[in-house]
Structures are given as structure tokens and as C-alpha cells.
XYZ file of N, CA, C and O in Angstrom:
484
model
N 0.663 -1.372 0.166
C -0.125 0.213 0.232
C 1.171 1.328 -0.054
O 0.281 2.640 -0.271
N 2.166 0.854 0.010
C 3.206 2.324 0.410
C 2.977 3.057 -1.289
O 3.384 2.372 -2.275
N 3.173 3.822 -1.335
C 3.505 4.875 -2.854
C 5.074 5.465 -2.527
O 4.808 6.255 -1.352
N 5.407 5.880 -3.817
C 6.477 7.069 -3.904
C 5.378 8.322 -4.045
O 4.972 8.616 -4.624
N 6.574 8.973 -3.415
C 5.822 10.443 -2.996
C 6.788 12.105 -3.342
O 6.561 12.483 -3.370
N 7.993 11.172 -4.342
C 9.085 11.881 -4.710
C 8.220 12.736 -5.751
O 7.279 12.205 -6.795
N 8.373 14.163 -5.733
C 7.026 15.269 -6.858
C 8.009 14.708 -8.133
O 7.050 15.002 -9.280
N 8.813 14.338 -8.641
C 9.455 13.621 -9.907
C 9.100 12.469 -10.878
O 9.516 12.244 -11.493
N 8.643 11.740 -9.534
C 7.887 10.842 -10.045
C 6.772 10.776 -10.560
O 5.812 11.019 -10.425
N 6.832 9.566 -11.693
C 5.578 10.047 -12.612
C 4.491 9.061 -12.165
O 4.739 8.479 -11.539
N 3.257 9.485 -11.770
C 1.900 9.188 -11.305
C 2.003 7.611 -11.312
O 1.664 7.184 -10.671
N 2.286 7.066 -13.025
C 1.536 6.186 -13.033
C 2.831 4.892 -12.429
O 3.003 3.486 -12.401
N 4.153 5.252 -12.053
C 4.890 4.596 -11.491
C 5.484 4.937 -10.226
O 6.586 4.165 -9.469
N 4.289 5.649 -9.156
C 4.138 5.459 -7.897
C 4.159 4.501 -7.166
O 4.508 4.332 -5.800
N 3.003 3.547 -7.817
C 2.430 2.397 -7.117
C 2.822 1.151 -8.215
O 2.283 1.371 -9.008
N 3.235 0.193 -7.402
C 3.904 -0.259 -6.255
C 5.179 -0.166 -6.424
O 6.272 -0.151 -7.191
N 5.781 -0.093 -5.214
C 7.613 0.208 -5.260
C 8.005 -1.247 -5.316
O 7.049 -2.279 -5.017
N 9.153 -0.928 -5.985
C 9.899 -2.279 -6.188
C 10.425 -2.880 -4.229
O 10.944 -1.834 -3.630
N 10.266 -4.153 -4.279
C 10.822 -4.357 -3.138
C 12.444 -5.107 -3.477
O 12.583 -6.002 -4.138
N 13.164 -4.780 -2.593
C 14.618 -5.707 -2.367
C 14.611 -5.822 -1.173
O 14.801 -5.147 -0.212
N 14.837 -7.553 -0.470
C 14.529 -7.849 0.327
C 16.153 -8.392 0.416
O 16.297 -9.200 0.028
N 16.994 -7.956 1.735
C 18.132 -8.830 1.860
C 17.879 -10.027 3.097
O 18.696 -10.355 3.469
N 16.702 -9.343 4.312
C 16.677 -10.531 5.010
C 14.848 -10.647 5.529
O 14.721 -9.699 5.591
N 14.512 -11.544 5.498
C 13.610 -11.868 5.624
C 13.009 -12.675 6.968
O 14.051 -13.673 6.962
N 12.152 -12.511 7.638
C 11.649 -13.694 8.911
C 10.209 -13.643 8.402
O 9.829 -13.112 8.261
N 9.903 -15.005 9.171
C 8.419 -15.878 8.655
C 8.404 -15.921 10.251
O 9.025 -16.677 10.894
N 7.513 -15.462 11.087
C 7.117 -15.745 12.248
C 5.478 -15.977 12.541
O 4.534 -15.447 11.603
N 5.361 -16.951 13.502
C 4.210 -17.421 13.688
C 3.162 -16.156 14.152
O 3.658 -15.842 15.794
N 1.912 -15.925 13.735
C 0.868 -14.944 14.550
C -0.436 -15.238 14.550
O -0.723 -16.604 13.775
N -1.751 -15.224 15.457
C -2.411 -15.937 15.828
C -3.561 -15.686 14.349
O -3.506 -14.703 14.146
N -3.788 -17.048 14.193
C -4.583 -16.478 12.964
C -5.824 -16.026 13.416
O -6.524 -16.449 13.935
N -6.158 -14.711 12.506
C -7.379 -14.138 12.594
C -8.858 -14.171 11.315
O -8.156 -13.284 10.525
N -9.341 -14.879 11.242
C -10.145 -15.426 10.405
C -10.804 -14.171 9.744
O -11.110 -13.556 8.315
N -11.718 -13.700 10.451
C -12.576 -12.216 10.255
C -11.532 -11.321 9.591
O -12.093 -10.652 8.631
N -10.219 -10.963 10.414
C -9.612 -9.764 9.237
C -9.069 -10.315 8.367
O -9.062 -9.320 7.408
N -8.585 -11.616 8.363
C -8.624 -11.667 6.681
C -9.519 -11.499 5.829
O -9.096 -11.599 4.431
N -10.346 -11.968 5.956
C -11.653 -11.884 5.014
C -12.128 -10.861 4.531
O -12.400 -10.567 3.283
N -11.879 -9.699 6.013
C -12.201 -8.551 5.405
C -11.197 -7.583 4.722
O -11.608 -6.460 3.833
N -9.905 -7.896 4.633
C -8.991 -7.655 4.136
C -9.058 -8.032 2.527
O -8.058 -7.304 1.754
N -8.910 -9.365 2.284
C -8.747 -9.634 0.868
C -9.347 -8.519 -0.457
O -8.564 -8.646 -1.213
N -10.577 -8.354 -0.082
C -11.111 -7.552 -1.224
C -10.142 -5.926 -1.519
O -10.184 -5.457 -2.225
N -9.207 -5.628 -0.393
C -8.639 -4.429 -0.673
C -7.561 -4.552 -1.078
O -6.293 -3.613 -1.197
N -6.844 -6.168 -1.219
C -5.797 -6.505 -1.509
C -5.447 -6.075 -3.098
O -6.196 -6.910 -3.705
N -4.157 -5.593 -3.502
C -4.585 -5.583 -4.797
C -3.405 -6.415 -5.606
O -2.401 -7.033 -5.598
N -4.807 -7.986 -6.269
C -3.774 -9.425 -6.120
C -2.512 -9.677 -6.979
O -1.815 -10.247 -6.925
N -2.223 -8.735 -8.448
C -1.279 -8.306 -8.730
C -0.126 -8.122 -7.982
O 0.915 -8.460 -8.661
N 0.038 -6.977 -7.635
C 1.050 -6.498 -6.711
C 1.787 -7.462 -6.017
O 2.597 -7.507 -5.652
N 0.442 -8.127 -4.979
C 0.896 -9.084 -4.057
C 1.990 -9.903 -4.710
O 3.218 -10.646 -4.133
N 1.338 -10.818 -6.048
C 1.975 -11.626 -6.549
C 3.515 -11.010 -7.030
O 4.547 -11.627 -6.666
N 3.483 -9.861 -7.388
C 4.572 -9.567 -7.998
C 5.488 -9.134 -6.556
O 6.834 -9.445 -6.526
N 5.098 -8.771 -5.598
C 5.834 -8.401 -4.093
C 6.767 -10.219 -3.631
O 7.924 -9.904 -3.144
N 5.722 -11.164 -4.087
C 6.027 -12.760 -3.727
C 7.362 -12.452 -4.702
O 8.574 -13.448 -4.179
N 7.340 -12.350 -5.871
C 8.245 -12.597 -6.960
C 9.799 -11.775 -6.610
O 11.093 -12.449 -6.485
N 9.431 -10.494 -5.964
C 10.545 -9.680 -5.970
C 11.404 -10.321 -4.595
O 12.315 -10.127 -4.734
N 10.716 -10.917 -3.637
C 11.174 -11.374 -2.516
C 11.591 -12.714 -2.435
O 12.266 -13.418 -1.547
N 11.871 -13.352 -3.928
C 11.795 -14.572 -4.182
C 11.097 -16.096 -3.606
O 11.832 -16.696 -3.289
N 9.861 -15.400 -2.878
C 8.760 -16.252 -2.275
C 7.899 -16.955 -3.438
O 6.732 -17.510 -2.737
N 7.824 -16.634 -4.663
C 6.966 -17.076 -5.656
C 6.472 -18.602 -5.619
O 5.418 -19.015 -5.983
N 7.415 -18.981 -5.818
C 7.451 -20.304 -5.712
C 7.015 -21.562 -4.558
O 6.576 -22.137 -4.809
N 7.676 -20.839 -3.426
C 7.584 -21.709 -1.935
C 6.031 -21.099 -1.789
O 5.216 -21.432 -1.354
N 5.168 -19.947 -2.259
C 4.298 -19.733 -2.076
C 3.173 -19.528 -3.117
O 2.905 -18.305 -3.440
N 2.717 -20.230 -3.868
C 2.100 -19.521 -5.297
C 0.509 -19.749 -4.513
O -0.077 -20.490 -4.243
N 0.510 -18.927 -5.533
C -0.949 -17.657 -5.307
C -1.624 -17.705 -6.819
O -0.858 -17.413 -7.780
N -2.796 -17.957 -6.863
C -3.058 -17.702 -8.543
C -3.532 -16.360 -8.853
O -3.053 -15.452 -8.248
N -3.636 -16.358 -9.704
C -4.143 -14.853 -10.507
C -4.989 -14.018 -9.764
O -5.036 -12.585 -10.069
N -5.877 -14.478 -9.515
C -6.939 -13.670 -8.321
C -7.545 -14.452 -7.473
O -7.064 -15.586 -7.144
N -8.218 -13.734 -6.924
C -9.101 -14.433 -5.147
C -9.908 -15.273 -5.807
O -10.810 -15.256 -7.228
N -9.795 -16.556 -5.284
C -11.080 -17.731 -5.196
C -12.032 -17.218 -5.336
O -12.288 -16.284 -4.246
N -13.317 -17.791 -5.900
C -14.660 -17.175 -5.570
C -14.644 -18.089 -4.629
O -14.053 -19.152 -3.857
N -15.997 -17.432 -3.538
C -16.358 -17.961 -2.391
C -14.808 -18.007 -1.641
O -14.586 -18.981 -0.554
N -13.881 -17.276 -1.303
C -12.665 -17.512 -0.542
C -13.213 -17.657 0.780
O -12.186 -18.237 1.482
N -13.893 -16.936 1.054
C -14.670 -16.816 2.637
C -14.781 -18.532 3.006
O -14.391 -18.686 4.683
N -14.785 -19.189 2.462
C -15.310 -20.879 2.783
C -13.920 -21.591 2.492
O -13.538 -22.794 3.402
N -13.247 -20.906 1.972
C -11.651 -21.736 1.686
C -10.841 -21.622 2.968
O -9.863 -20.727 2.545
N -10.402 -22.722 3.610
C -9.761 -22.331 5.090
C -8.074 -22.176 4.442
O -7.185 -21.511 5.024
N -7.779 -23.500 3.548
C -6.472 -23.124 2.820
C -6.447 -22.093 2.516
O -5.079 -21.821 2.777
N -6.976 -21.250 1.767
C -6.651 -20.330 0.524
C -6.374 -19.364 2.134
O -5.468 -18.158 1.618
N -7.678 -19.120 3.260
C -7.347 -18.046 3.729
C -5.968 -18.487 5.021
O -5.522 -17.148 5.247
N -5.717 -19.283 5.286
C -4.669 -19.538 6.330
C -3.636 -19.287 5.096
O -2.388 -18.645 5.696
N -3.155 -19.198 3.571
C -2.081 -18.908 2.986
C -2.105 -17.700 2.900
O -0.999 -16.718 3.425
N -2.988 -17.352 2.827
C -3.462 -15.446 2.636
C -2.830 -14.714 4.221
O -2.462 -13.718 4.121
N -3.573 -15.238 5.085
C -3.012 -15.003 6.767
C -1.169 -14.964 6.519
O -0.799 -14.244 7.438
N -0.965 -16.044 6.177
C 0.541 -15.928 6.512
C 1.467 -15.310 5.280
O 2.117 -14.121 5.895
N 1.173 -15.088 4.228
C 1.995 -14.461 3.543
C 1.296 -12.631 3.930
O 2.371 -12.266 3.711
N 0.454 -12.079 4.383
C 0.008 -10.909 4.687
C 0.519 -10.539 6.053
O 0.948 -9.451 5.773
N 0.326 -11.488 7.015
C 1.057 -11.138 8.011
C 2.314 -11.477 8.938
O 2.567 -11.146 10.032
N 3.126 -12.390 7.933
C 3.873 -13.704 8.915
C 5.154 -13.401 7.962
O 6.284 -13.960 8.662
N 5.175 -12.800 7.217
C 6.444 -12.656 6.576
C 6.978 -10.929 6.422
O 6.101 -10.216 6.068
N 7.977 -11.195 7.476
C 8.437 -9.311 7.490
C 9.830 -9.123 6.650
O 10.314 -9.971 6.763
N 10.040 -8.201 6.181
C 11.409 -7.946 6.152
C 12.244 -6.975 7.186
O 11.757 -6.350 7.523
N 13.031 -7.936 7.241
C 13.879 -6.968 8.662
C 14.896 -6.376 7.845
O 15.054 -4.843 8.437
N 15.620 -6.008 6.631
C 16.276 -4.952 6.232
C 16.478 -5.593 4.704
O 15.853 -6.238 4.197
N 16.487 -4.594 4.068
C 16.156 -4.372 2.262
C 15.953 -3.100 1.977
O 16.437 -1.617 2.883
N 15.445 -2.831 0.798
C 14.932 -1.562 0.614
C 13.452 -1.651 -0.332
O 13.343 -2.279 -1.075
N 12.964 -0.370 -0.216
C 12.248 -0.221 -1.140
C 12.676 0.874 -2.552
O 13.398 1.658 -2.058
N 12.297 0.983 -3.739
C 13.004 1.283 -4.449
C 11.925 1.840 -5.417
O 10.500 1.156 -5.711
N 12.245 3.464 -5.433
C 10.823 4.089 -6.506
C 11.080 3.549 -7.661
O 12.383 3.813 -8.696
N 10.030 2.979 -8.715
C 10.024 2.779 -10.287
C 10.555 4.042 -11.373
O 10.881 3.362 -12.280
N 10.201 4.846 -10.633
C 10.043 6.418 -11.554
C 11.486 6.645 -11.571
O 12.281 7.466 -12.722
N 11.920 7.260 -10.528
C 13.405 7.797 -9.839
C 14.536 6.736 -9.571
O 15.548 7.400 -9.683
N 14.418 5.451 -9.261
C 15.056 5.069 -8.458
C 15.756 5.262 -7.087
O 16.662 4.880 -6.460
N 14.684 5.917 -6.417
C 15.190 6.801 -5.006
C 14.916 5.203 -4.173
O 13.963 4.630 -4.098
N 15.821 5.188 -3.630
C 15.770 4.013 -2.184
C 15.492 4.370 -1.211
O 15.816 5.553 -0.620
N 14.548 3.934 -0.525
C 14.474 4.240 0.957
C 14.149 2.698 1.524
O 14.121 1.703 1.630
N 15.569 3.008 2.630
C 16.185 1.807 3.335
C 14.998 0.991 4.174
O 14.032 1.568 4.982
N 15.410 -0.080 4.501
C 14.218 -1.187 5.482
C 15.318 -1.690 6.511
O 16.372 -2.251 6.000
N 15.773 -1.174 7.914
C 16.281 -1.677 8.738
C 15.365 -2.036 10.107
O 14.456 -1.086 10.549
N 15.636 -3.284 10.812
C 15.241 -3.504 11.691
C 13.216 -3.267 11.433
O 13.138 -3.535 12.401
N 13.056 -3.925 10.323
C 11.743 -3.667 9.926
C 10.875 -2.655 9.550
O 9.748 -2.436 9.760
N 11.916 -1.596 10.325
C 10.740 -0.031 9.443
C 11.670 0.572 8.801
O 12.602 0.418 8.179
N 10.589 0.901 7.313
C 10.878 1.809 6.324
C 11.356 2.915 6.623
O 10.703 3.509 7.372
N 12.306 3.239 6.050
C 12.725 4.918 6.340
C 12.072 6.031 4.908
O 12.569 5.500 4.116
N 11.062 6.379 4.880
C 10.441 6.933 3.567
C 10.497 8.165 3.474
O 9.818 9.005 2.799
N 11.372 8.848 4.804
C 11.440 10.737 4.566
C 11.968 11.078 3.503
O 12.990 10.384 2.585
N 11.616 11.898 2.945
C 12.206 12.496 2.009
C 13.128 14.015 1.685
O 12.798 14.543 3.378
N 13.588 14.285 1.082
C 14.545 15.765 1.479
C 13.194 16.699 0.773
O 12.290 16.630 0.054
N 13.969 18.053 1.388
C 12.637 19.073 0.663
C 12.917 19.249 -0.496
O 12.079 19.529 -1.463
N 13.837 18.820 -1.270
C 13.448 19.038 -2.707
C 13.107 17.981 -3.150
O 12.471 17.886 -4.533
N 12.954 16.784 -2.724
C 12.249 15.531 -3.544
C 10.616 15.892 -2.930
O 9.351 15.266 -3.839
N 10.057 16.502 -2.419
C 9.058 17.249 -1.516
C 8.471 18.396 -2.629
O 7.035 19.043 -3.019
N 9.297 19.487 -2.711
C 8.795 20.648 -3.630
C 9.099 20.736 -5.115
O 9.250 19.934 -6.025
């Protein structure tokens, strides 16, 4: 859901940011079925697939090109979506603006999205 705010970045290249993950951690979090069911319609599935590819996880976690019909009833799908959305964390790496190449470092799970004054005006 992050996009580049660099003023020189063309609108059509602001989203999604490219992900370059150098360290990823997978942690177990209690499954929250209702949360996952409610968030699925808000997810751009193509972007999520792209993120998995950029992190080198697309073969490990294969997801279809679209959300399955009646996904609310598909426990396997909901568990997989829960894992992908909530249990995979980028520890270190960077987000990269596709329009300008501007890098936003990620350290200790926190992305530094601060811009210089030149990038804002």
C-alpha cells in the first residue's frame, strides 16, 4: 500500500514500490479469520504476486492470478493469505521508486520513507 511521494516520479510509476529484501523473517501470528476475510477485497492481487516474486517467494507460496470465488469458505486459501500478509516480514532491504530509482532503506523492519525538501517541492 506504500507509494512513492517523490515529486519527480510520474504518477503511473508511484505504485507499487519495488521490493529488494536482503533479510526476511517468517513468524507465527495467531490466525484472525475475520480480519483476513475483510482485508482480501482491499488487496491488489497482482501487486501481491509481484511482491512475492521480488522477494524470491513466489515458488514457495504459489497464489493464483485472482482471489478464488467463495474465498471466505476456503480455509487453505485463508491460511495462506494470513501467512503471506501477516507472517512474512522484511527485516532489512529497501523499497525502490520505479520512476526515479530513489531508494527507501528498511532496517529492523522499519522503512525510512522520509524525503528531502528537494524531493517534496
